[in-house]
mmCIF file of N, CA and C in Angstrom:
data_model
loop_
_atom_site.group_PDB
_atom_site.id
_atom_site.type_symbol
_atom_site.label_atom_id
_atom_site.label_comp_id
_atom_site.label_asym_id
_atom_site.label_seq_id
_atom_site.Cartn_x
_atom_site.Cartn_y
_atom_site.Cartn_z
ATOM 1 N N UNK A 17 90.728 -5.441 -44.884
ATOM 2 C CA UNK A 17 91.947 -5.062 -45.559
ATOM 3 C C UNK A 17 91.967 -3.586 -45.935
ATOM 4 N N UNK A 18 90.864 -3.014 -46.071
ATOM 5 C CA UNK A 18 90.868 -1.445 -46.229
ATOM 6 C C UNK A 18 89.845 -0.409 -45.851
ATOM 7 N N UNK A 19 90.023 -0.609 -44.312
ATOM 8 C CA UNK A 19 89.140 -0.001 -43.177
ATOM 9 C C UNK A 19 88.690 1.246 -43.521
ATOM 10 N N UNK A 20 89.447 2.178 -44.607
ATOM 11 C CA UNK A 20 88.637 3.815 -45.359
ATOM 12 C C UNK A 20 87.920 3.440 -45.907
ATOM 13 N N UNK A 21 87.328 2.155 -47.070
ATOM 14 C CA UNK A 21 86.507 2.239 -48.084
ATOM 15 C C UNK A 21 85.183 2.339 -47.467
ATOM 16 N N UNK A 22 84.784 3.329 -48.339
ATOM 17 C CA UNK A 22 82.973 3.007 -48.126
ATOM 18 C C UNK A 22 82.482 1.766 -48.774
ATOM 19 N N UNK A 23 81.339 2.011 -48.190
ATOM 20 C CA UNK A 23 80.665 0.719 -47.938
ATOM 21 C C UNK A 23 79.177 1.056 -48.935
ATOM 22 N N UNK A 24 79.354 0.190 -50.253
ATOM 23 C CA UNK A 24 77.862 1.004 -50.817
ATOM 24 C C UNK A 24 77.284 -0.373 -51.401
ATOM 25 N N UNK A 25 75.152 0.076 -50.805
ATOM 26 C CA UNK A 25 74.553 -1.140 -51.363
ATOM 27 C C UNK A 25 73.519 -0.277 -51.859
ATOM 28 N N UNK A 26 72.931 -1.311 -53.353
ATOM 29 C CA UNK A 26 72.635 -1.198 -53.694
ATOM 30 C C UNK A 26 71.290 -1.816 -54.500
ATOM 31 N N UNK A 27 70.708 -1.300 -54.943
ATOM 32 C CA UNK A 27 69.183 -2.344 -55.257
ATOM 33 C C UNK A 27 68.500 -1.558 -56.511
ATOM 34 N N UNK A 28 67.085 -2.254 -57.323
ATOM 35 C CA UNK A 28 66.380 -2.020 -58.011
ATOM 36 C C UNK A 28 65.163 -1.907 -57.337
ATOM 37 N N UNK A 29 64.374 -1.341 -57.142
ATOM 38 C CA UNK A 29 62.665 -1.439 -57.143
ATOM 39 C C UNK A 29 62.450 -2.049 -55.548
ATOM 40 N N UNK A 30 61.994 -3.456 -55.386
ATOM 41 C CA UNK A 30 61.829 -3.598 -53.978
ATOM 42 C C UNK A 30 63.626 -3.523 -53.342
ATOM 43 N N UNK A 31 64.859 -4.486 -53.860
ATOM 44 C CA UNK A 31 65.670 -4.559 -53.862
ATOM 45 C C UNK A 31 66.277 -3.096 -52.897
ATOM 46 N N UNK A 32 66.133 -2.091 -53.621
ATOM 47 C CA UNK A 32 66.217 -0.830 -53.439
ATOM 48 C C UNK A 32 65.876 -0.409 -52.028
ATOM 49 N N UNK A 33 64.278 -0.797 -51.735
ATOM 50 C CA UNK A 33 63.857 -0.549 -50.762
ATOM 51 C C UNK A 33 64.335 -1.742 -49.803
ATOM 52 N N UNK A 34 64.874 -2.451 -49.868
ATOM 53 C CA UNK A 34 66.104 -3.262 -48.875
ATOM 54 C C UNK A 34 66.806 -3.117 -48.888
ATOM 55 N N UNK A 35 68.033 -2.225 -49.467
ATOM 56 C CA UNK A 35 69.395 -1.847 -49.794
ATOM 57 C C UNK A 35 68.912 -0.215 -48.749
ATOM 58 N N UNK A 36 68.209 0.302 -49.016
ATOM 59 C CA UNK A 36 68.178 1.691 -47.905
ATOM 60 C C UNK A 36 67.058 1.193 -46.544
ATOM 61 N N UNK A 37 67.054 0.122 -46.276
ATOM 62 C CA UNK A 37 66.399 0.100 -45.066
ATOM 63 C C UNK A 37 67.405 -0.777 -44.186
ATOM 64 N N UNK A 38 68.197 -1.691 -45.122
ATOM 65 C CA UNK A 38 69.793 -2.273 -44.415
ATOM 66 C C UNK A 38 70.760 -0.985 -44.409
ATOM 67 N N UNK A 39 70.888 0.008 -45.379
ATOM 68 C CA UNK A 39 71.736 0.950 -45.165
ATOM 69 C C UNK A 39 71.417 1.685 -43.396
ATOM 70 N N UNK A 40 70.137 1.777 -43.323
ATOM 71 C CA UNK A 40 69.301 2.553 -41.988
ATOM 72 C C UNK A 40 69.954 1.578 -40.809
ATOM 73 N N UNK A 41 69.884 0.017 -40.984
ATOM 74 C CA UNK A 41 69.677 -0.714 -40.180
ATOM 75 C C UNK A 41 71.073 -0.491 -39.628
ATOM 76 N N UNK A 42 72.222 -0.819 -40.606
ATOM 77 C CA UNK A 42 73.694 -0.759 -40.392
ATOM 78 C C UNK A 42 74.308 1.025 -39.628
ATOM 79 N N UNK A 43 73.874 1.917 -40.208
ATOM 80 C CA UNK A 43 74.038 3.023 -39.833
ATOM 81 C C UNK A 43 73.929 3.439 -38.412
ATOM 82 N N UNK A 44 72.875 2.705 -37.973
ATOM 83 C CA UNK A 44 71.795 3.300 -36.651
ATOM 84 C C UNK A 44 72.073 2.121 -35.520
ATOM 85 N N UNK A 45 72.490 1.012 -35.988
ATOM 86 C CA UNK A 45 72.203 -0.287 -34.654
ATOM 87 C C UNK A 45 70.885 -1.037 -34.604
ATOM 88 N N UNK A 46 70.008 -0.460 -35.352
ATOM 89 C CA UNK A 46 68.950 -1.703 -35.225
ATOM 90 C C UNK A 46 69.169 -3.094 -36.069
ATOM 91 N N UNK A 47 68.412 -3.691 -34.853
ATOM 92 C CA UNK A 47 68.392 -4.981 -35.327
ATOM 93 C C UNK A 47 68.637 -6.196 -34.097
ATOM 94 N N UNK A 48 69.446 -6.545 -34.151
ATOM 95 C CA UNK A 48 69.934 -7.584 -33.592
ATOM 96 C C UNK A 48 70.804 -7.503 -32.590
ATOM 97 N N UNK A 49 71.701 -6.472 -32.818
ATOM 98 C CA UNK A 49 73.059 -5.518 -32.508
ATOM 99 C C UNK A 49 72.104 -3.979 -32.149
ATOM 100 N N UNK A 50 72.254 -4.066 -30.935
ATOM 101 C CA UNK A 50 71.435 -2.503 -31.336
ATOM 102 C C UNK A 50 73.168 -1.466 -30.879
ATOM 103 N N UNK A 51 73.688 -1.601 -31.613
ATOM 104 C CA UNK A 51 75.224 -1.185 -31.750
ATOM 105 C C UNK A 51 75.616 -0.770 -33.164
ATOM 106 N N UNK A 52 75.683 0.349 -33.785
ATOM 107 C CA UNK A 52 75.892 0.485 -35.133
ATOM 108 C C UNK A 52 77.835 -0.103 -35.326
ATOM 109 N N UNK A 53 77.627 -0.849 -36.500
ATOM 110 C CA UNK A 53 79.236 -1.727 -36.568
ATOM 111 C C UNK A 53 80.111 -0.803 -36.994
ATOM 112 N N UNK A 54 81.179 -1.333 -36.768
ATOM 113 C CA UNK A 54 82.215 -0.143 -37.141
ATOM 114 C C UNK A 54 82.169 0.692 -37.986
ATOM 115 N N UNK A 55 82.050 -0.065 -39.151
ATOM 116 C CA UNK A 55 82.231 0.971 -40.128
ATOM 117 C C UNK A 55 80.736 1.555 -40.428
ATOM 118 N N UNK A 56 79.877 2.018 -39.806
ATOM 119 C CA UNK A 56 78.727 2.978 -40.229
ATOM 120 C C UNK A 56 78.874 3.619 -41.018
ATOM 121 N N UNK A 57 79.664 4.634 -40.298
ATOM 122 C CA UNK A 57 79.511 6.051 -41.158
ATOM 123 C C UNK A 57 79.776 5.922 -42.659
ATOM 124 N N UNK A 58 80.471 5.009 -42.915
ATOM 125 C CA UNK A 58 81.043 5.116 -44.468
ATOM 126 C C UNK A 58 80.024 3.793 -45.360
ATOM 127 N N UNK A 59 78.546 3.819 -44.598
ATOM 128 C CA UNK A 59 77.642 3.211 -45.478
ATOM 129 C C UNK A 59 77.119 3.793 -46.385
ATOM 130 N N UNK A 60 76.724 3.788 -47.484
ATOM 131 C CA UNK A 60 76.061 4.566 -48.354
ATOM 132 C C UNK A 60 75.191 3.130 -48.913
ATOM 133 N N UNK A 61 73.968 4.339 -50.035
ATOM 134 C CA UNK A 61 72.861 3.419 -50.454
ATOM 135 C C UNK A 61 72.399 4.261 -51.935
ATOM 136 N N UNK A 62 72.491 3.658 -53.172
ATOM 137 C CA UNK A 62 71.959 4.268 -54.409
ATOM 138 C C UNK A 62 70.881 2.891 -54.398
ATOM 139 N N UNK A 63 69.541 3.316 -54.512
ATOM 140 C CA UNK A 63 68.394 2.880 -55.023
ATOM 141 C C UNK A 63 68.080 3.073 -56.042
ATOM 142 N N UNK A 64 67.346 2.646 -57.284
ATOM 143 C CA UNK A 64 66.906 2.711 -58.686
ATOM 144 C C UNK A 64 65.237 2.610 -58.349
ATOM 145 N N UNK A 65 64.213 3.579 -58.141
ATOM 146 C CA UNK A 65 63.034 2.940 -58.644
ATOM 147 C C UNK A 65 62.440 2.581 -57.066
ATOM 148 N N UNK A 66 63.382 2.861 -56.011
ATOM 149 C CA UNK A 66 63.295 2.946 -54.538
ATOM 150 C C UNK A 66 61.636 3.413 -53.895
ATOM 151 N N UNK A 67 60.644 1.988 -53.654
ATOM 152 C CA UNK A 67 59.760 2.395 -53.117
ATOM 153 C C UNK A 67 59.041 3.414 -51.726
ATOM 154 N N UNK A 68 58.604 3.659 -51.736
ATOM 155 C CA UNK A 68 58.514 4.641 -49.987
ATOM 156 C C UNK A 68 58.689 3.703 -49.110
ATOM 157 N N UNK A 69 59.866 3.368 -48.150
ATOM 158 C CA UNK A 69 59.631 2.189 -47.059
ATOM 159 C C UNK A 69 60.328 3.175 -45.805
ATOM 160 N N UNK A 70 60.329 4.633 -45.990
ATOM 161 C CA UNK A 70 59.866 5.346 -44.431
ATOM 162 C C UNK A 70 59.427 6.300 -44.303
ATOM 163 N N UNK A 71 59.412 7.254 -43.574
ATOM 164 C CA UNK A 71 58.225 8.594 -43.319
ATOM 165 C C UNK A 71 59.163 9.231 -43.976
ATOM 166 N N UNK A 72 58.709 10.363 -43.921
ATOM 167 C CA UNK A 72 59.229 11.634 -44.729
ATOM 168 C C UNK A 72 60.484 11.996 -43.796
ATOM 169 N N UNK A 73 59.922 12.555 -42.916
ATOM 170 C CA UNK A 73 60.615 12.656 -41.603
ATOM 171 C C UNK A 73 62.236 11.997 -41.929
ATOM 172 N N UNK A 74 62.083 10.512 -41.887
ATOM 173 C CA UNK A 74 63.344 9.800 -41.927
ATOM 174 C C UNK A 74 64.006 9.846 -43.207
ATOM 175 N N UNK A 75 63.334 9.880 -44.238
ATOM 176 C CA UNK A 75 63.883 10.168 -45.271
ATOM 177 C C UNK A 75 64.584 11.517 -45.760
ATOM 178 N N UNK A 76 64.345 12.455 -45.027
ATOM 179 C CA UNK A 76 64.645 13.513 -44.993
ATOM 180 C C UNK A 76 66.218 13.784 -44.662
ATOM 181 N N UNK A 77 65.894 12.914 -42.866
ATOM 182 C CA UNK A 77 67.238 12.572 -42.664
ATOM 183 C C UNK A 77 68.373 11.619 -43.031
ATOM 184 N N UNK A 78 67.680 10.752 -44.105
ATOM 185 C CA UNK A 78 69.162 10.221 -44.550
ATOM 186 C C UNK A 78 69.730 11.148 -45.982
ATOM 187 N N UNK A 79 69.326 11.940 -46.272
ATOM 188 C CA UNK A 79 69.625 13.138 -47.382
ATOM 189 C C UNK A 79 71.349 12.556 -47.870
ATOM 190 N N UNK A 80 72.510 12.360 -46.931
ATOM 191 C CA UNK A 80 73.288 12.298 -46.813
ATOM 192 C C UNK A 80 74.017 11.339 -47.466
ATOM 193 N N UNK A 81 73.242 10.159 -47.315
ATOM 194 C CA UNK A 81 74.060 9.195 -47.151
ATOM 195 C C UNK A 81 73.154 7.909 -48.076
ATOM 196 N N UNK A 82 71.742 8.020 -48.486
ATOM 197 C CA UNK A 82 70.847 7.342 -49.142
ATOM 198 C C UNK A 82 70.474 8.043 -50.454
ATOM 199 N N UNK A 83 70.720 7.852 -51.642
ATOM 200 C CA UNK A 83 69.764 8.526 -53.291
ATOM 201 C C UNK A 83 69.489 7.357 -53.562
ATOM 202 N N UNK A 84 68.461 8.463 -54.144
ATOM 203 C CA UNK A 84 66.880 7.518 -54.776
ATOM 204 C C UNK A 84 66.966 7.749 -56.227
ATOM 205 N N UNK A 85 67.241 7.608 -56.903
ATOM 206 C CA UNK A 85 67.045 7.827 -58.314
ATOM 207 C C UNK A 85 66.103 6.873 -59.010
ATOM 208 N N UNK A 86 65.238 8.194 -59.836
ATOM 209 C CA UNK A 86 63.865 8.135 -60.227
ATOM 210 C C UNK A 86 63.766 7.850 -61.329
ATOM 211 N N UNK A 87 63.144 7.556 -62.469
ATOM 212 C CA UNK A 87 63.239 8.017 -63.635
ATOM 213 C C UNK A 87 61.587 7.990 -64.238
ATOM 214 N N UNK A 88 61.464 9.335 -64.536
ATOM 215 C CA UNK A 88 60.679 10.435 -65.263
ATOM 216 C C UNK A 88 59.423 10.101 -64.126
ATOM 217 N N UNK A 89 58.750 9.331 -64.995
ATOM 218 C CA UNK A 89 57.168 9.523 -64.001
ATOM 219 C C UNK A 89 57.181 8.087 -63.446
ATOM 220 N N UNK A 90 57.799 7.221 -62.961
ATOM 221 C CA UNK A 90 57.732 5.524 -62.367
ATOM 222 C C UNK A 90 56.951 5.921 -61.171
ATOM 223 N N UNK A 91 55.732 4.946 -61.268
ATOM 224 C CA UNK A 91 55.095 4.684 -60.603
ATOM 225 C C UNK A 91 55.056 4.085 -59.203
ATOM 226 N N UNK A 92 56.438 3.217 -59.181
ATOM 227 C CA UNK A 92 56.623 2.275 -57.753
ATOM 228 C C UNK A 92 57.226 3.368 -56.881
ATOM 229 N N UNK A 93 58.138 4.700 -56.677
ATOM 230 C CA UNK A 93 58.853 5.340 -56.026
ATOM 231 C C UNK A 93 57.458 6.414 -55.611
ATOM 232 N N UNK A 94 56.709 6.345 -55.949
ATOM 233 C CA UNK A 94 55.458 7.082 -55.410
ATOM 234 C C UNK A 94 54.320 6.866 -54.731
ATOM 235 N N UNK A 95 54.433 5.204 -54.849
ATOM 236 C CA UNK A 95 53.272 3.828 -54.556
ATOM 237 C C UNK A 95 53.711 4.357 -52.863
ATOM 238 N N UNK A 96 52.306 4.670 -51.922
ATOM 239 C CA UNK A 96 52.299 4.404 -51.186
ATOM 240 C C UNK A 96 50.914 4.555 -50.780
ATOM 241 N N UNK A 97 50.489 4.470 -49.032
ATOM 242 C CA UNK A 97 49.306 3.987 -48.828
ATOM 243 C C UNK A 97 48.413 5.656 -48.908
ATOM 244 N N UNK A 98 49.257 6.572 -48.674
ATOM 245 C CA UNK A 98 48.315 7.946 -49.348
ATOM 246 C C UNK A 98 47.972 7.853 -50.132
ATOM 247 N N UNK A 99 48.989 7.689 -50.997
ATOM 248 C CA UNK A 99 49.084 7.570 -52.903
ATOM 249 C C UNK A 99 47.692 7.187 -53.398
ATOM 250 N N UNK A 100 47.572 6.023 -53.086
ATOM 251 C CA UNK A 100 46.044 5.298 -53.650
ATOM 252 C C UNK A 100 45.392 5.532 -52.894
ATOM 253 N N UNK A 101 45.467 5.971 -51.825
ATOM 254 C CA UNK A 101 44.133 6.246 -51.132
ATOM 255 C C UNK A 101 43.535 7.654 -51.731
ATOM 256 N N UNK A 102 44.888 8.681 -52.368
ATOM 257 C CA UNK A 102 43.985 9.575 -53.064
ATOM 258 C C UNK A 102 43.839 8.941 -54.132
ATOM 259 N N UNK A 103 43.818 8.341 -54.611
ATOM 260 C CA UNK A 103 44.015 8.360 -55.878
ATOM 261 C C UNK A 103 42.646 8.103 -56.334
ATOM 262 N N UNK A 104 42.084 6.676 -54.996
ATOM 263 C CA UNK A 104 40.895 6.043 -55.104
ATOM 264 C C UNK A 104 39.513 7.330 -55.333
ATOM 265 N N UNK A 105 39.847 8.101 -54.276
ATOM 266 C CA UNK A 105 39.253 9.214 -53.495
ATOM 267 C C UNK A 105 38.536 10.256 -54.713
ATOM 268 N N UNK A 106 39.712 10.492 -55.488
ATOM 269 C CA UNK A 106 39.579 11.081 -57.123
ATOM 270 C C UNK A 106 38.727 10.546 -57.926
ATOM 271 N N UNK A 107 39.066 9.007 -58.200
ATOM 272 C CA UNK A 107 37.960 8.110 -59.069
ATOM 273 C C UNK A 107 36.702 7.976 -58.393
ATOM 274 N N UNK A 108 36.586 7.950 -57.413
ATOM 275 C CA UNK A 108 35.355 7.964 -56.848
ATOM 276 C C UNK A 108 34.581 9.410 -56.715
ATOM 277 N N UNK A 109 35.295 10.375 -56.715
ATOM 278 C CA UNK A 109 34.710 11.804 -56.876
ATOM 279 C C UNK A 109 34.193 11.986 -58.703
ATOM 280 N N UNK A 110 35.083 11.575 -59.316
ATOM 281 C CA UNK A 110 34.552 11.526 -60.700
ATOM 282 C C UNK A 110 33.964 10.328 -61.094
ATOM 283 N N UNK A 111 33.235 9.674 -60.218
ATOM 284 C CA UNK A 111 32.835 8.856 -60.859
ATOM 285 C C UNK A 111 31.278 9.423 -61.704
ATOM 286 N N UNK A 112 31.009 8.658 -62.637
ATOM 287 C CA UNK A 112 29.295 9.741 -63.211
ATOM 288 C C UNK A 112 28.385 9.692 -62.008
ATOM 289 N N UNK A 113 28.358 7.816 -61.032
ATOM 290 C CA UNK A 113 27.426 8.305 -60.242
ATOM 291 C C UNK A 113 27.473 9.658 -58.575
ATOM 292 N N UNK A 114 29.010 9.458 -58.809
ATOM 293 C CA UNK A 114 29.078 10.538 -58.046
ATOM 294 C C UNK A 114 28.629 12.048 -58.693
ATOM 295 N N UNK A 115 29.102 12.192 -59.425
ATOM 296 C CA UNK A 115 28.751 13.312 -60.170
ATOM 297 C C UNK A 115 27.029 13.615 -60.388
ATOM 298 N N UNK A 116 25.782 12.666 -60.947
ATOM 299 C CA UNK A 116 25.081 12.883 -61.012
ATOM 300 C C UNK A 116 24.052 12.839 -59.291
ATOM 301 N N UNK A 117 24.619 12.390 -58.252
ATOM 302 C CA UNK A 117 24.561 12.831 -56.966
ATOM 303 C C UNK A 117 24.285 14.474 -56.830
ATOM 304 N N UNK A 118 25.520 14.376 -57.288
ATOM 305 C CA UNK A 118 25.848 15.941 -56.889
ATOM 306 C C UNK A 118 24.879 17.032 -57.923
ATOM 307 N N UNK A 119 24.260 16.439 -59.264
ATOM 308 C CA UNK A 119 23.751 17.550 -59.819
ATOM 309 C C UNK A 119 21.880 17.282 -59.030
ATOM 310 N N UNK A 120 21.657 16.987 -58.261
ATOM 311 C CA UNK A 120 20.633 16.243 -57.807
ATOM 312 C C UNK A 120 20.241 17.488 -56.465
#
């Protein structure tokens, strides 16, 4: 009934990270349809708390048409498999027995 409206989804936390990976899906043709549906272009996606669910790269490129909104220091919009892998990397560098290794 009103073929101009955009088209906006939306999510919390994982939610989020399914609301911009259906925004990707609808936009682009993947899936099932590898045909993006009519109305693409006028998809949009506000996430709350939006975990990392693509490369930088791609995220880069939906600048446009996908926000992520953060709030202050949340932990889940940063959670990824670098993330803790430094993170581990750190605790294990400070750990005492690492440390007394090293004065050795």
């Amino acid at each position: 009934d009103h073929p101009d409206w955009p088209v906006l989804i939306t999510g919390h936390s994982l939610g989020a990270g399914v609301a911009a990976l259906m925004t990707l899906m609808l936009r682009h043709g993947h899936g099932v349809d590898p045909h993006p549906v009519p109305f693409a272009s006028r998809v949009y996606c506000v996430g709350v708390a939006c975990p990392p669910v693509t490369s930088l790269a791609v995220a880069e490129q939906c600048d446009d048409y996908i926000i992520s909104v953060v709030h202050d220091m949340d932990f889940v919009p940063r959670l990824s498999h670098y993330s803790v892998e430094a993170a581990l990397m750190d605790m294990v560098r400070l750990s005492p027995a690492a440390q007394l290794a090293d004065s050795l």
